[in-house]
Structure formats: structure tokens, C-alpha cells
């Protein structure tokens, strides 16, 4: 299976590395302790605490493996090498909805960092992918779940 590059800002990469460190040093030990305590309860065939702890252990190990795969395929966006005049991964872009006049600001990030509630949209999302390569003043029509929206790029920053 060919794994694709996972794009990160420097901040996003740091968050992933911190999460891996936390999972390996803190969560693994906590789950291991829960398993030891549950083993002390005796008969494993009817020991729900043991089953829950083993399931949690599997989830922690699965998350570690997923994050480590992301790191192996990580490509950090170097803001110094980006064209500051166009929207790229790592850009902050202020856009205006030309249908209702509402303005929004988004950071364009790799899919692993996307968090729409924090204003971070993926370069692979419908909006993010259409904004990539645009300049301030450009307009674009984007198909979103509610229909087609027309945006104007007002400002690009980093």
C-alpha cells in the first residue's frame, strides 16, 4: 500500500509529537496499571474491568501506530518557501461569501490538522482545495453540502 504525504504546519507536527509522547509515557502506564488491578479480581471470563482495560490498551496502541505512520509520511510546510501572494497550505485566508456578505477567516492545513471549529480547514476539503492557488481579489464558486457558494478572497497572510 502506498502511503500519501501528510502535510503539517510546524505547530501541527509539534502537537502530534506531543500526543505520541503522552500516549507512550503516561497513557500506556495508566492502562497497564488498570490491567494489573483487574487481573487481581480473579476469573477473567467474567471480568468486565479486565476486558475494558484490554480494549483501552488496544485503542491506545492503535492511536500510537496511526500517529507514527503520519509522522513517517509527514511533510512540514516551510512558510519561508511559499509564495505569499497565493493561498497555500499554511496560509490564513480571509474570504467573503458574495451571496450573504458574511466574512470568514480560515487557516489552510493538512487533513491531519483540520479542525473546522478552530477555523482550520483541510487542503483536501471542498472549500480548502478550491482556495489553494487563488490570489487576493479572486472569486470562486464552491459546491458545498448546502449548494453552490461564491467566495471572494479578501486577504492572505501567514
mmCIF file with all atom_site columns, N, CA and C in Angstrom, residues 53-115:
data_model
loop_
_atom_site.group_PDB
_atom_site.id
_atom_site.type_symbol
_atom_site.label_atom_id
_atom_site.label_alt_id
_atom_site.label_comp_id
_atom_site.label_asym_id
_atom_site.label_entity_id
_atom_site.label_seq_id
_atom_site.pdbx_PDB_ins_code
_atom_site.Cartn_x
_atom_site.Cartn_y
_atom_site.Cartn_z
_atom_site.occupancy
_atom_site.B_iso_or_equiv
_atom_site.pdbx_formal_charge
_atom_site.auth_seq_id
_atom_site.auth_comp_id
_atom_site.auth_asym_id
_atom_site.auth_atom_id
_atom_site.pdbx_PDB_model_num
ATOM 1   N N  . UNK A 1 53  ? -10.135 -2.648 30.184 1.00 0.00 ? 53  UNK A N  1
ATOM 2   C CA . UNK A 1 53  ? -8.740  -2.207 30.191 1.00 0.00 ? 53  UNK A CA 1
ATOM 3   C C  . UNK A 1 53  ? -7.998  -2.723 28.960 1.00 0.00 ? 53  UNK A C  1
ATOM 4   N N  . UNK A 1 54  ? -8.252  -3.957 28.556 1.00 0.00 ? 54  UNK A N  1
ATOM 5   C CA . UNK A 1 54  ? -7.606  -4.503 27.362 1.00 0.00 ? 54  UNK A CA 1
ATOM 6   C C  . UNK A 1 54  ? -8.080  -3.768 26.106 1.00 0.00 ? 54  UNK A C  1
ATOM 7   N N  . UNK A 1 55  ? -9.376  -3.439 26.050 1.00 0.00 ? 55  UNK A N  1
ATOM 8   C CA . UNK A 1 55  ? -9.891  -2.666 24.912 1.00 0.00 ? 55  UNK A CA 1
ATOM 9   C C  . UNK A 1 55  ? -9.247  -1.283 24.869 1.00 0.00 ? 55  UNK A C  1
ATOM 10  N N  . UNK A 1 56  ? -9.109  -0.661 26.023 1.00 0.00 ? 56  UNK A N  1
ATOM 11  C CA . UNK A 1 56  ? -8.472  0.654  26.084 1.00 0.00 ? 56  UNK A CA 1
ATOM 12  C C  . UNK A 1 56  ? -7.017  0.559  25.645 1.00 0.00 ? 56  UNK A C  1
ATOM 13  N N  . UNK A 1 57  ? -6.340  -0.504 26.054 1.00 0.00 ? 57  UNK A N  1
ATOM 14  C CA . UNK A 1 57  ? -4.962  -0.710 25.648 1.00 0.00 ? 57  UNK A CA 1
ATOM 15  C C  . UNK A 1 57  ? -4.866  -0.824 24.124 1.00 0.00 ? 57  UNK A C  1
ATOM 16  N N  . UNK A 1 58  ? -5.779  -1.548 23.528 1.00 0.00 ? 58  UNK A N  1
ATOM 17  C CA . UNK A 1 58  ? -5.786  -1.696 22.068 1.00 0.00 ? 58  UNK A CA 1
ATOM 18  C C  . UNK A 1 58  ? -6.014  -0.348 21.384 1.00 0.00 ? 58  UNK A C  1
ATOM 19  N N  . UNK A 1 59  ? -6.904  0.463  21.944 1.00 0.00 ? 59  UNK A N  1
ATOM 20  C CA . UNK A 1 59  ? -7.179  1.779  21.366 1.00 0.00 ? 59  UNK A CA 1
ATOM 21  C C  . UNK A 1 59  ? -5.954  2.688  21.461 1.00 0.00 ? 59  UNK A C  1
ATOM 22  N N  . UNK A 1 60  ? -5.270  2.657  22.587 1.00 0.00 ? 60  UNK A N  1
ATOM 23  C CA . UNK A 1 60  ? -4.067  3.475  22.768 1.00 0.00 ? 60  UNK A CA 1
ATOM 24  C C  . UNK A 1 60  ? -2.994  3.042  21.768 1.00 0.00 ? 60  UNK A C  1
ATOM 25  N N  . UNK A 1 61  ? -2.779  1.745  21.634 1.00 0.00 ? 61  UNK A N  1
ATOM 26  C CA . UNK A 1 61  ? -1.757  1.242  20.709 1.00 0.00 ? 61  UNK A CA 1
ATOM 27  C C  . UNK A 1 61  ? -2.120  1.552  19.255 1.00 0.00 ? 61  UNK A C  1
ATOM 28  N N  . UNK A 1 62  ? -3.401  1.475  18.940 1.00 0.00 ? 62  UNK A N  1
ATOM 29  C CA . UNK A 1 62  ? -3.849  1.809  17.585 1.00 0.00 ? 62  UNK A CA 1
ATOM 30  C C  . UNK A 1 62  ? -3.607  3.284  17.281 1.00 0.00 ? 62  UNK A C  1
ATOM 31  N N  . UNK A 1 63  ? -3.884  4.152  18.248 1.00 0.00 ? 63  UNK A N  1
ATOM 32  C CA . UNK A 1 63  ? -3.668  5.594  18.057 1.00 0.00 ? 63  UNK A CA 1
ATOM 33  C C  . UNK A 1 63  ? -2.168  5.896  17.892 1.00 0.00 ? 63  UNK A C  1
ATOM 34  N N  . UNK A 1 64  ? -1.341  5.245  18.704 1.00 0.00 ? 64  UNK A N  1
ATOM 35  C CA . UNK A 1 64  ? 0.113   5.440  18.582 1.00 0.00 ? 64  UNK A CA 1
ATOM 36  C C  . UNK A 1 64  ? 0.573   5.029  17.181 1.00 0.00 ? 64  UNK A C  1
ATOM 37  N N  . UNK A 1 65  ? 0.116   3.868  16.724 1.00 0.00 ? 65  UNK A N  1
ATOM 38  C CA . UNK A 1 65  ? 0.517   3.387  15.396 1.00 0.00 ? 65  UNK A CA 1
ATOM 39  C C  . UNK A 1 65  ? 0.068   4.359  14.303 1.00 0.00 ? 65  UNK A C  1
ATOM 40  N N  . UNK A 1 66  ? -1.150  4.871  14.411 1.00 0.00 ? 66  UNK A N  1
ATOM 41  C CA . UNK A 1 66  ? -1.667  5.808  13.414 1.00 0.00 ? 66  UNK A CA 1
ATOM 42  C C  . UNK A 1 66  ? -0.836  7.095  13.389 1.00 0.00 ? 66  UNK A C  1
ATOM 43  N N  . UNK A 1 67  ? -0.529  7.616  14.577 1.00 0.00 ? 67  UNK A N  1
ATOM 44  C CA . UNK A 1 67  ? 0.255   8.846  14.654 1.00 0.00 ? 67  UNK A CA 1
ATOM 45  C C  . UNK A 1 67  ? 1.671   8.640  14.138 1.00 0.00 ? 67  UNK A C  1
ATOM 46  N N  . UNK A 1 68  ? 2.271   7.496  14.450 1.00 0.00 ? 68  UNK A N  1
ATOM 47  C CA . UNK A 1 68  ? 3.624   7.215  13.968 1.00 0.00 ? 68  UNK A CA 1
ATOM 48  C C  . UNK A 1 68  ? 3.655   7.076  12.450 1.00 0.00 ? 68  UNK A C  1
ATOM 49  N N  . UNK A 1 69  ? 2.596   6.516  11.865 1.00 0.00 ? 69  UNK A N  1
ATOM 50  C CA . UNK A 1 69  ? 2.502   6.432  10.405 1.00 0.00 ? 69  UNK A CA 1
ATOM 51  C C  . UNK A 1 69  ? 2.418   7.836  9.814  1.00 0.00 ? 69  UNK A C  1
ATOM 52  N N  . UNK A 1 70  ? 1.628   8.706  10.457 1.00 0.00 ? 70  UNK A N  1
ATOM 53  C CA . UNK A 1 70  ? 1.546   10.097 9.996  1.00 0.00 ? 70  UNK A CA 1
ATOM 54  C C  . UNK A 1 70  ? 2.923   10.750 10.027 1.00 0.00 ? 70  UNK A C  1
ATOM 55  N N  . UNK A 1 71  ? 3.662   10.523 11.107 1.00 0.00 ? 71  UNK A N  1
ATOM 56  C CA . UNK A 1 71  ? 4.991   11.130 11.232 1.00 0.00 ? 71  UNK A CA 1
ATOM 57  C C  . UNK A 1 71  ? 5.948   10.626 10.157 1.00 0.00 ? 71  UNK A C  1
ATOM 58  N N  . UNK A 1 72  ? 5.870   9.331  9.855  1.00 0.00 ? 72  UNK A N  1
ATOM 59  C CA . UNK A 1 72  ? 6.744   8.769  8.820  1.00 0.00 ? 72  UNK A CA 1
ATOM 60  C C  . UNK A 1 72  ? 6.480   9.428  7.467  1.00 0.00 ? 72  UNK A C  1
ATOM 61  N N  . UNK A 1 73  ? 5.241   9.827  7.244  1.00 0.00 ? 73  UNK A N  1
ATOM 62  C CA . UNK A 1 73  ? 4.854   10.415 5.961  1.00 0.00 ? 73  UNK A CA 1
ATOM 63  C C  . UNK A 1 73  ? 4.679   11.926 6.044  1.00 0.00 ? 73  UNK A C  1
ATOM 64  N N  . UNK A 1 74  ? 5.163   12.508 7.138  1.00 0.00 ? 74  UNK A N  1
ATOM 65  C CA . UNK A 1 74  ? 4.963   13.943 7.368  1.00 0.00 ? 74  UNK A CA 1
ATOM 66  C C  . UNK A 1 74  ? 5.784   14.783 6.404  1.00 0.00 ? 74  UNK A C  1
ATOM 67  N N  . UNK A 1 75  ? 5.154   15.801 5.923  1.00 0.00 ? 75  UNK A N  1
ATOM 68  C CA . UNK A 1 75  ? 5.829   16.808 5.099  1.00 0.00 ? 75  UNK A CA 1
ATOM 69  C C  . UNK A 1 75  ? 5.480   18.142 5.736  1.00 0.00 ? 75  UNK A C  1
ATOM 70  N N  . UNK A 1 76  ? 6.481   18.778 6.333  1.00 0.00 ? 76  UNK A N  1
ATOM 71  C CA . UNK A 1 76  ? 6.263   20.042 7.035  1.00 0.00 ? 76  UNK A CA 1
ATOM 72  C C  . UNK A 1 76  ? 6.309   21.180 6.030  1.00 0.00 ? 76  UNK A C  1
ATOM 73  N N  . UNK A 1 77  ? 5.311   22.031 6.118  1.00 0.00 ? 77  UNK A N  1
ATOM 74  C CA . UNK A 1 77  ? 5.225   23.177 5.216  1.00 0.00 ? 77  UNK A CA 1
ATOM 75  C C  . UNK A 1 77  ? 6.166   24.269 5.728  1.00 0.00 ? 77  UNK A C  1
ATOM 76  N N  . UNK A 1 78  ? 7.113   24.663 4.879  1.00 0.00 ? 78  UNK A N  1
ATOM 77  C CA . UNK A 1 78  ? 8.044   25.733 5.215  1.00 0.00 ? 78  UNK A CA 1
ATOM 78  C C  . UNK A 1 78  ? 7.473   27.037 4.683  1.00 0.00 ? 78  UNK A C  1
ATOM 79  N N  . UNK A 1 79  ? 6.936   27.844 5.602  1.00 0.00 ? 79  UNK A N  1
ATOM 80  C CA . UNK A 1 79  ? 6.281   29.096 5.210  1.00 0.00 ? 79  UNK A CA 1
ATOM 81  C C  . UNK A 1 79  ? 7.232   30.036 4.475  1.00 0.00 ? 79  UNK A C  1
ATOM 82  N N  . UNK A 1 80  ? 8.524   29.931 4.731  1.00 0.00 ? 80  UNK A N  1
ATOM 83  C CA . UNK A 1 80  ? 9.502   30.804 4.075  1.00 0.00 ? 80  UNK A CA 1
ATOM 84  C C  . UNK A 1 80  ? 9.648   30.502 2.581  1.00 0.00 ? 80  UNK A C  1
ATOM 85  N N  . UNK A 1 81  ? 9.256   29.300 2.179  1.00 0.00 ? 81  UNK A N  1
ATOM 86  C CA . UNK A 1 81  ? 9.404   28.925 0.772  1.00 0.00 ? 81  UNK A CA 1
ATOM 87  C C  . UNK A 1 81  ? 8.100   29.052 -0.008 1.00 0.00 ? 81  UNK A C  1
ATOM 88  N N  . UNK A 1 82  ? 7.036   29.523 0.654  1.00 0.00 ? 82  UNK A N  1
ATOM 89  C CA . UNK A 1 82  ? 5.747   29.649 -0.018 1.00 0.00 ? 82  UNK A CA 1
ATOM 90  C C  . UNK A 1 82  ? 5.609   30.994 -0.700 1.00 0.00 ? 82  UNK A C  1
ATOM 91  N N  . UNK A 1 83  ? 4.892   30.999 -1.801 1.00 0.00 ? 83  UNK A N  1
ATOM 92  C CA . UNK A 1 83  ? 4.548   32.237 -2.484 1.00 0.00 ? 83  UNK A CA 1
ATOM 93  C C  . UNK A 1 83  ? 3.489   32.936 -1.622 1.00 0.00 ? 83  UNK A C  1
ATOM 94  N N  . UNK A 1 84  ? 3.816   34.073 -1.073 1.00 0.00 ? 84  UNK A N  1
ATOM 95  C CA . UNK A 1 84  ? 2.931   34.782 -0.141 1.00 0.00 ? 84  UNK A CA 1
ATOM 96  C C  . UNK A 1 84  ? 1.723   35.421 -0.835 1.00 0.00 ? 84  UNK A C  1
ATOM 97  N N  . UNK A 1 85  ? 1.730   35.429 -2.173 1.00 0.00 ? 85  UNK A N  1
ATOM 98  C CA . UNK A 1 85  ? 0.648   36.061 -2.915 1.00 0.00 ? 85  UNK A CA 1
ATOM 99  C C  . UNK A 1 85  ? -0.517  35.123 -3.218 1.00 0.00 ? 85  UNK A C  1
ATOM 100 N N  . UNK A 1 86  ? -0.322  33.820 -3.000 1.00 0.00 ? 86  UNK A N  1
ATOM 101 C CA . UNK A 1 86  ? -1.384  32.863 -3.300 1.00 0.00 ? 86  UNK A CA 1
ATOM 102 C C  . UNK A 1 86  ? -1.676  32.002 -2.071 1.00 0.00 ? 86  UNK A C  1
ATOM 103 N N  . UNK A 1 87  ? -2.876  31.462 -2.036 1.00 0.00 ? 87  UNK A N  1
ATOM 104 C CA . UNK A 1 87  ? -3.292  30.595 -0.933 1.00 0.00 ? 87  UNK A CA 1
ATOM 105 C C  . UNK A 1 87  ? -2.562  29.263 -1.052 1.00 0.00 ? 87  UNK A C  1
ATOM 106 N N  . UNK A 1 88  ? -1.931  28.845 0.043  1.00 0.00 ? 88  UNK A N  1
ATOM 107 C CA . UNK A 1 88  ? -1.211  27.576 0.136  1.00 0.00 ? 88  UNK A CA 1
ATOM 108 C C  . UNK A 1 88  ? -1.577  26.903 1.450  1.00 0.00 ? 88  UNK A C  1
ATOM 109 N N  . UNK A 1 89  ? -1.116  25.676 1.630  1.00 0.00 ? 89  UNK A N  1
ATOM 110 C CA . UNK A 1 89  ? -1.194  25.062 2.954  1.00 0.00 ? 89  UNK A CA 1
ATOM 111 C C  . UNK A 1 89  ? -0.314  25.909 3.862  1.00 0.00 ? 89  UNK A C  1
ATOM 112 N N  . UNK A 1 90  ? -0.844  26.291 4.993  1.00 0.00 ? 90  UNK A N  1
ATOM 113 C CA . UNK A 1 90  ? -0.124  27.160 5.911  1.00 0.00 ? 90  UNK A CA 1
ATOM 114 C C  . UNK A 1 90  ? -0.618  28.598 5.852  1.00 0.00 ? 90  UNK A C  1
ATOM 115 N N  . UNK A 1 91  ? -1.403  28.924 4.834  1.00 0.00 ? 91  UNK A N  1
ATOM 116 C CA . UNK A 1 91  ? -1.947  30.281 4.698  1.00 0.00 ? 91  UNK A CA 1
ATOM 117 C C  . UNK A 1 91  ? -3.145  30.490 5.616  1.00 0.00 ? 91  UNK A C  1
ATOM 118 N N  . UNK A 1 92  ? -3.308  31.740 6.019  1.00 0.00 ? 92  UNK A N  1
ATOM 119 C CA . UNK A 1 92  ? -4.564  32.177 6.621  1.00 0.00 ? 92  UNK A CA 1
ATOM 120 C C  . UNK A 1 92  ? -5.238  32.999 5.534  1.00 0.00 ? 92  UNK A C  1
ATOM 121 N N  . UNK A 1 93  ? -6.487  32.696 5.275  1.00 0.00 ? 93  UNK A N  1
ATOM 122 C CA . UNK A 1 93  ? -7.180  33.370 4.189  1.00 0.00 ? 93  UNK A CA 1
ATOM 123 C C  . UNK A 1 93  ? -8.501  33.930 4.686  1.00 0.00 ? 93  UNK A C  1
ATOM 124 N N  . UNK A 1 94  ? -8.716  35.189 4.383  1.00 0.00 ? 94  UNK A N  1
ATOM 125 C CA . UNK A 1 94  ? -9.972  35.849 4.735  1.00 0.00 ? 94  UNK A CA 1
ATOM 126 C C  . UNK A 1 94  ? -10.811 35.872 3.462  1.00 0.00 ? 94  UNK A C  1
ATOM 127 N N  . UNK A 1 95  ? -12.023 35.302 3.570  1.00 0.00 ? 95  UNK A N  1
ATOM 128 C CA . UNK A 1 95  ? -12.901 35.225 2.411  1.00 0.00 ? 95  UNK A CA 1
ATOM 129 C C  . UNK A 1 95  ? -14.250 35.853 2.723  1.00 0.00 ? 95  UNK A C  1
ATOM 130 N N  . UNK A 1 96  ? -14.918 36.259 1.666  1.00 0.00 ? 96  UNK A N  1
ATOM 131 C CA . UNK A 1 96  ? -16.247 36.865 1.800  1.00 0.00 ? 96  UNK A CA 1
ATOM 132 C C  . UNK A 1 96  ? -17.223 36.057 0.960  1.00 0.00 ? 96  UNK A C  1
ATOM 133 N N  . UNK A 1 97  ? -18.322 35.655 1.587  1.00 0.00 ? 97  UNK A N  1
ATOM 134 C CA . UNK A 1 97  ? -19.393 34.977 0.882  1.00 0.00 ? 97  UNK A CA 1
ATOM 135 C C  . UNK A 1 97  ? -20.146 36.048 0.102  1.00 0.00 ? 97  UNK A C  1
ATOM 136 N N  . UNK A 1 98  ? -20.112 35.973 -1.208 1.00 0.00 ? 98  UNK A N  1
ATOM 137 C CA . UNK A 1 98  ? -20.718 37.005 -2.038 1.00 0.00 ? 98  UNK A CA 1
ATOM 138 C C  . UNK A 1 98  ? -22.239 36.913 -2.075 1.00 0.00 ? 98  UNK A C  1
ATOM 139 N N  . UNK A 1 99  ? -22.797 35.833 -1.549 1.00 0.00 ? 99  UNK A N  1
ATOM 140 C CA . UNK A 1 99  ? -24.258 35.695 -1.524 1.00 0.00 ? 99  UNK A CA 1
ATOM 141 C C  . UNK A 1 99  ? -24.879 36.384 -0.316 1.00 0.00 ? 99  UNK A C  1
ATOM 142 N N  . UNK A 1 100 ? -24.212 36.285 0.842  1.00 0.00 ? 100 UNK A N  1
ATOM 143 C CA . UNK A 1 100 ? -24.786 36.904 2.048  1.00 0.00 ? 100 UNK A CA 1
ATOM 144 C C  . UNK A 1 100 ? -23.885 37.959 2.687  1.00 0.00 ? 100 UNK A C  1
ATOM 145 N N  . UNK A 1 101 ? -22.695 38.170 2.124  1.00 0.00 ? 101 UNK A N  1
ATOM 146 C CA . UNK A 1 101 ? -21.788 39.203 2.629  1.00 0.00 ? 101 UNK A CA 1
ATOM 147 C C  . UNK A 1 101 ? -20.998 38.803 3.868  1.00 0.00 ? 101 UNK A C  1
ATOM 148 N N  . UNK A 1 102 ? -21.194 37.595 4.353  1.00 0.00 ? 102 UNK A N  1
ATOM 149 C CA . UNK A 1 102 ? -20.502 37.141 5.568  1.00 0.00 ? 102 UNK A CA 1
ATOM 150 C C  . UNK A 1 102 ? -19.024 36.895 5.272  1.00 0.00 ? 102 UNK A C  1
ATOM 151 N N  . UNK A 1 103 ? -18.166 37.333 6.197  1.00 0.00 ? 103 UNK A N  1
ATOM 152 C CA . UNK A 1 103 ? -16.726 37.136 6.060  1.00 0.00 ? 103 UNK A CA 1
ATOM 153 C C  . UNK A 1 103 ? -16.258 36.091 7.057  1.00 0.00 ? 103 UNK A C  1
ATOM 154 N N  . UNK A 1 104 ? -15.323 35.258 6.620  1.00 0.00 ? 104 UNK A N  1
ATOM 155 C CA . UNK A 1 104 ? -14.733 34.229 7.462  1.00 0.00 ? 104 UNK A CA 1
ATOM 156 C C  . UNK A 1 104 ? -13.229 34.220 7.244  1.00 0.00 ? 104 UNK A C  1
ATOM 157 N N  . UNK A 1 105 ? -12.510 33.733 8.251  1.00 0.00 ? 105 UNK A N  1
ATOM 158 C CA . UNK A 1 105 ? -11.071 33.564 8.113  1.00 0.00 ? 105 UNK A CA 1
ATOM 159 C C  . UNK A 1 105 ? -10.726 32.122 8.446  1.00 0.00 ? 105 UNK A C  1
ATOM 160 N N  . UNK A 1 106 ? -9.964  31.492 7.584  1.00 0.00 ? 106 UNK A N  1
ATOM 161 C CA . UNK A 1 106 ? -9.571  30.104 7.763  1.00 0.00 ? 106 UNK A CA 1
ATOM 162 C C  . UNK A 1 106 ? -8.068  29.968 7.629  1.00 0.00 ? 106 UNK A C  1
ATOM 163 N N  . UNK A 1 107 ? -7.535  29.002 8.350  1.00 0.00 ? 107 UNK A N  1
ATOM 164 C CA . UNK A 1 107 ? -6.164  28.552 8.130  1.00 0.00 ? 107 UNK A CA 1
ATOM 165 C C  . UNK A 1 107 ? -6.265  27.298 7.286  1.00 0.00 ? 107 UNK A C  1
ATOM 166 N N  . UNK A 1 108 ? -5.486  27.236 6.221  1.00 0.00 ? 108 UNK A N  1
ATOM 167 C CA . UNK A 1 108 ? -5.475  26.055 5.371  1.00 0.00 ? 108 UNK A CA 1
ATOM 168 C C  . UNK A 1 108 ? -4.376  25.138 5.904  1.00 0.00 ? 108 UNK A C  1
ATOM 169 N N  . UNK A 1 109 ? -4.764  23.940 6.302  1.00 0.00 ? 109 UNK A N  1
ATOM 170 C CA . UNK A 1 109 ? -3.829  22.984 6.905  1.00 0.00 ? 109 UNK A CA 1
ATOM 171 C C  . UNK A 1 109 ? -3.974  21.627 6.223  1.00 0.00 ? 109 UNK A C  1
ATOM 172 N N  . UNK A 1 110 ? -3.067  20.720 6.525  1.00 0.00 ? 110 UNK A N  1
ATOM 173 C CA . UNK A 1 110 ? -3.188  19.350 6.038  1.00 0.00 ? 110 UNK A CA 1
ATOM 174 C C  . UNK A 1 110 ? -4.367  18.664 6.713  1.00 0.00 ? 110 UNK A C  1
ATOM 175 N N  . UNK A 1 111 ? -4.831  17.590 6.116  1.00 0.00 ? 111 UNK A N  1
ATOM 176 C CA . UNK A 1 111 ? -6.030  16.917 6.615  1.00 0.00 ? 111 UNK A CA 1
ATOM 177 C C  . UNK A 1 111 ? -5.885  16.416 8.057  1.00 0.00 ? 111 UNK A C  1
ATOM 178 N N  . UNK A 1 112 ? -4.680  16.079 8.474  1.00 0.00 ? 112 UNK A N  1
ATOM 179 C CA . UNK A 1 112 ? -4.476  15.578 9.837  1.00 0.00 ? 112 UNK A CA 1
ATOM 180 C C  . UNK A 1 112 ? -4.650  16.664 10.894 1.00 0.00 ? 112 UNK A C  1
ATOM 181 N N  . UNK A 1 113 ? -4.509  17.922 10.498 1.00 0.00 ? 113 UNK A N  1
ATOM 182 C CA . UNK A 1 113 ? -4.621  19.049 11.428 1.00 0.00 ? 113 UNK A CA 1
ATOM 183 C C  . UNK A 1 113 ? -5.986  19.721 11.402 1.00 0.00 ? 113 UNK A C  1
ATOM 184 N N  . UNK A 1 114 ? -6.810  19.394 10.432 1.00 0.00 ? 114 UNK A N  1
ATOM 185 C CA . UNK A 1 114 ? -8.075  20.099 10.233 1.00 0.00 ? 114 UNK A CA 1
ATOM 186 C C  . UNK A 1 114 ? -8.945  20.078 11.487 1.00 0.00 ? 114 UNK A C  1
ATOM 187 N N  . UNK A 1 115 ? -9.487  21.233 11.816 1.00 0.00 ? 115 UNK A N  1
ATOM 188 C CA . UNK A 1 115 ? -10.418 21.383 12.925 1.00 0.00 ? 115 UNK A CA 1
ATOM 189 C C  . UNK A 1 115 ? -11.300 22.595 12.617 1.00 0.00 ? 115 UNK A C  1
#
